[in-house]
Amino acid sequence: MEFNEPAGQNLFDNARLVGKPAARIDGPLKVSGLAPYAYERHDVVEGQLYGYPVGATISHGRILSMDVEAARAAPGVRAVVTTLDIAPLALGMLNVARLFGGDEVQHYHQAIAVVVADSFEQARAAAGLITAEYATGDAADFDLHAAFERLQGSGDPDTLVGDVDTAFRSAAAVVDQMYHTASISHAAMEPHASIVDWSDGERMRVWTSNQMINWTRGSIATTFGIDPELVQLESPYVGGGFGGKLWLRADAVLAAIGSRAAGAPVKLALPRPFVMNNTTHRAATVQRVRLAAASDGRLTGIWHEAASHSLPGGRGENATAQTPYFYATDTMRVKHHIVAMPLPEASDMRAPGEASGHMGLEVAMDELAEALEMDPVQLRIVNDTQVNPSEPSQPFSERNYVACLETGAEAFGWSDRSATPGQRREGQWLIGMGMAGAYRGTPVRPSGARAILENGRLIIETDMTDIGTGSYTVLAQTAAEVMGLTLDEVEMRLGNSLYPVSSGSGGQFGAASSTAGVYAACMALRGEIGERLGYDAPEFSDGLVVSGDSSQALADLQGRFEAVDEMTIGNFQDNYLLATFGAHFAEVAVHIATGETRVRRMVSTIDAGRILNPTTARSQLIGGMTMSIGGVLSEEMALDTGRGYFVNHDLAGYEVAVHADILDQEVIFLDTADAVATPLKAKGVGELGVCGVGAAVANAVYNATGVRVRDFPLTLDRLLGGLPELA
Amino acid sequence: MPPPIEFELRRRTLLAGTAAVAAASVARLAHAQEQAGSAASAQQQSDIALTVNGTEHRITVDNRTTLLDVLREDLHLTGTKKGCDHGQCGACTCSVNGERINSCLSLAVLHDGDDVTTIEGRGAPGQLDPMQAAFVSHDAFQCGYCTPGQIQSAHAVIGEIRAGIPSHVTSDLTAVIELTEAEIRERMSGNICRCGAYSNILAAITEVAEDQA
Ligand code: FES
Ligand code: FES
């Protein structure tokens, strides 16, 4: 089915199930421990052995030699393969660091060997016996700030509108500040893990934890130089991804090599301390944000220049991602610089670019409001736009940012905020309020599915994944809606490369794209059923298929009806800019003596088209708010600039938000529907919740204390010097 | 069998390497058999009895094996999760003799004769226990990986408060401890949820605690 014009009135406008709250259909399996994650598939193949990785202990250089004799002789060991044993493997899709093979070390904890043994303990013990001799590469420069200083002003701007210099010279108010964001780890609770059976060196079966089945299947084929048809990949449950499981990683590669070498299936999970330096992360950014405004608050110039680290060939973290699109302005200059550094691979994490970029832009907007003596909400309202500011002929498909701001301000009680910082105190606590806007693009990707009606039961098969986002449930809601069935009459089968290729889960495109794909498949199934029954223009409701005076219960239909279809997206969408919007409001308390910050309450107002399931969508939002509170207050991959690796590579040293950090959270969805986005008029929500939340908290901390911190995370040491004297 | 897929090999073919390893491994196994029953081998393994979810298991474990890995790898009870293997995340929380522990931090040999309850012992689909059901109705999880540990801790937290065991946020050590949101949050803070379902988890626990009151 092709989606080639904005959706008209359709069945989703008067839906029974779509857009209504529903409990997760995979919930009972998850709460009883029966949902099988990658490392747990004892059921799929006999004789699984255990793999354990060995990682490089230098940031870059060459391996001169490795001693594996002790490991080979260790009890239970079935195979040892080192990176020196094979030539460099080809790079999979959007991988820039080599996952295995050859003597070159590109980053710390790059995999250099895999040990396969009868038990986990034996594999781990033997891995510890392997030693490597290195020739360390030339000393590297890890100073991102200095690199930015060198690079700023260089290169062609990514976006250029008008003459910013003139705008800045004649502005009534100007902000010009530097912001720094730290490297951040996805730190999903389930470490990357795979079971691979490549025993015979031909057909490869992979049970893994991955967001993008088809991409990763292709990457495996590329990496090993084999026909993708020989690779079958399954990932029905994913214990958190956040972008960290978009790509092929070392767990699957090492398990495959181990399996090949041992002639048996091998299971391998990355040990937790490997996750931060062996896999990908959100790279640190250095940002200079310059804003110019007229006295009424209208932006006359936006100048956003940023730098981020990456291995050569990578994309870094583009902190300017939102800037060309968010606010109306007369002039604009935007540039993202990538600085090559031999660090672990920088890659996508939840709202790549925007999550870090909002820390610069939305704190700068707060600073501009103060310079103008204007309310920060009002400043954003006067700079709203209904067209792409960097391409004014392109309208937004739908944009209700002002409604987000107004609704949120009202619900939060924004009018109680004192514009002067440091005015409210409760005992030892300084209280402040802050807000920020949120912008995230919402791409839609083609997505396919198979719909089967077999002896009255509806089965949906698609390689779409559920990474906690609620795919099982929203896809079942969609299928049941279209077929006139109830939710429990649908069986969902996800995350298997045997099923039709879907959008996959990433870039907040998953739910909107894959529900459209399931809609297409179910409409095709309706056609198939009607044709075989000889029904003209059949209608499907209450479990019946009806045409004129004839009707039959779907439950009574004998035999198997099957249809495969894909929703493709027509070019008409290019005429519009598709995006989601939000406004986040936070109240914080900062301890006057210690600088401890508590986020006492938050309200987020969200404009993301039709909300397919308010229950699971709300969880996406509060999850994003929680991740952002950790991100702004405590998360930082601490870089050892001497040795070139992230030091705090476990969950004790890398501090994510815990229960005690999360107090009151409220989410308000605007009741909108974007007919340009998909036939269901839905957009993404998963990444919007990490755009702007951190900035709202930082702005609230400033309002509480009068201390403006521009280096994140906003740890106690960055506040202490500026706090008022203890009274 | 020659490998049908050719790696470009630098030092030796993977196949040759594999054959050599296989030969070595046979030799090592033979060696291990000679040693069987000797004191050295006996010291590396232990026979233990574990009661898990009401069923008694007699198993021989590698002395290095954690309780978590015995559950997951030997008994195939994979509901108890491994998030860190270092006592830093709470995903492996289960109940031993009525108290919650991080099963990754405890060697199986220390649990001879112990009574373990895992998430599978709490309830299954169709017969969920009240906490499991409340987690579903409050959408108290997303990916679900931390969830068994959260539910195990949730049960324990209510019990610990009722038993009068104080926490960091208990202000009056002599008074009866109130089952407040602050107490629950504090005591749940060893269970990380990267998906960020904390407020829904709190709502689920509060509902169960109130129903039990
Ligand atoms: S796996 Fe035991 S605390 Fe993380
Ligand atoms: S539900 Fe994913 S970590 Fe808690």
mmCIF file with all atom_site columns, N, CA and C in Angstrom, chain B residues 19-20 28 49 61 144 166 174 192 210:
data_model
loop_
_atom_site.group_PDB
_atom_site.id
_atom_site.type_symbol
_atom_site.label_atom_id
_atom_site.label_alt_id
_atom_site.label_comp_id
_atom_site.label_asym_id
_atom_site.label_entity_id
_atom_site.label_seq_id
_atom_site.pdbx_PDB_ins_code
_atom_site.Cartn_x
_atom_site.Cartn_y
_atom_site.Cartn_z
_atom_site.occupancy
_atom_site.B_iso_or_equiv
_atom_site.pdbx_formal_charge
_atom_site.auth_seq_id
_atom_site.auth_comp_id
_atom_site.auth_asym_id
_atom_site.auth_atom_id
_atom_site.pdbx_PDB_model_num
ATOM 1  N N  . ALA B 1 19  ? 41.198 -27.230 14.616 1.00 0.00 ? 19  ALA B N  1
ATOM 2  C CA . ALA B 1 19  ? 41.565 -28.634 14.755 1.00 0.00 ? 19  ALA B CA 1
ATOM 3  C C  . ALA B 1 19  ? 42.577 -28.798 15.877 1.00 0.00 ? 19  ALA B C  1
ATOM 4  N N  . ALA B 1 20  ? 43.544 -27.890 15.894 1.00 0.00 ? 20  ALA B N  1
ATOM 5  C CA . ALA B 1 20  ? 44.567 -27.977 16.933 1.00 0.00 ? 20  ALA B CA 1
ATOM 6  C C  . ALA B 1 20  ? 43.927 -27.843 18.303 1.00 0.00 ? 20  ALA B C  1
ATOM 7  N N  . ARG B 1 28  ? 43.105 -32.590 27.149 1.00 0.00 ? 28  ARG B N  1
ATOM 8  C CA . ARG B 1 28  ? 42.825 -31.994 28.443 1.00 0.00 ? 28  ARG B CA 1
ATOM 9  C C  . ARG B 1 28  ? 41.708 -32.728 29.171 1.00 0.00 ? 28  ARG B C  1
ATOM 10 N N  . ALA B 1 49  ? 22.438 -28.837 47.892 1.00 0.00 ? 49  ALA B N  1
ATOM 11 C CA . ALA B 1 49  ? 20.985 -29.008 47.748 1.00 0.00 ? 49  ALA B CA 1
ATOM 12 C C  . ALA B 1 49  ? 20.363 -27.627 47.841 1.00 0.00 ? 49  ALA B C  1
ATOM 13 N N  . VAL B 1 61  ? 28.140 -28.047 41.683 1.00 0.00 ? 61  VAL B N  1
ATOM 14 C CA . VAL B 1 61  ? 28.449 -26.732 41.104 1.00 0.00 ? 61  VAL B CA 1
ATOM 15 C C  . VAL B 1 61  ? 29.936 -26.457 41.152 1.00 0.00 ? 61  VAL B C  1
ATOM 16 N N  . GLY B 1 144 ? 11.331 -4.579  30.407 1.00 0.00 ? 144 GLY B N  1
ATOM 17 C CA . GLY B 1 144 ? 11.034 -5.723  31.259 1.00 0.00 ? 144 GLY B CA 1
ATOM 18 C C  . GLY B 1 144 ? 12.250 -6.409  31.855 1.00 0.00 ? 144 GLY B C  1
ATOM 19 N N  . PRO B 1 166 ? 14.790 -0.011  59.785 1.00 0.00 ? 166 PRO B N  1
ATOM 20 C CA . PRO B 1 166 ? 14.887 1.384   59.327 1.00 0.00 ? 166 PRO B CA 1
ATOM 21 C C  . PRO B 1 166 ? 15.718 1.534   58.051 1.00 0.00 ? 166 PRO B C  1
ATOM 22 N N  . THR B 1 174 ? 12.496 5.055   66.722 1.00 0.00 ? 174 THR B N  1
ATOM 23 C CA . THR B 1 174 ? 11.738 4.386   67.781 1.00 0.00 ? 174 THR B CA 1
ATOM 24 C C  . THR B 1 174 ? 10.262 4.249   67.431 1.00 0.00 ? 174 THR B C  1
ATOM 25 N N  . ILE B 1 192 ? 17.946 -0.686  39.593 1.00 0.00 ? 192 ILE B N  1
ATOM 26 C CA . ILE B 1 192 ? 17.967 0.317   38.530 1.00 0.00 ? 192 ILE B CA 1
ATOM 27 C C  . ILE B 1 192 ? 16.999 -0.069  37.418 1.00 0.00 ? 192 ILE B C  1
ATOM 28 N N  . GLU B 1 210 ? -1.264 -0.884  50.028 1.00 0.00 ? 210 GLU B N  1
ATOM 29 C CA . GLU B 1 210 ? -2.542 -0.407  50.579 1.00 0.00 ? 210 GLU B CA 1
ATOM 30 C C  . GLU B 1 210 ? -3.572 -1.532  50.610 1.00 0.00 ? 210 GLU B C  1
#
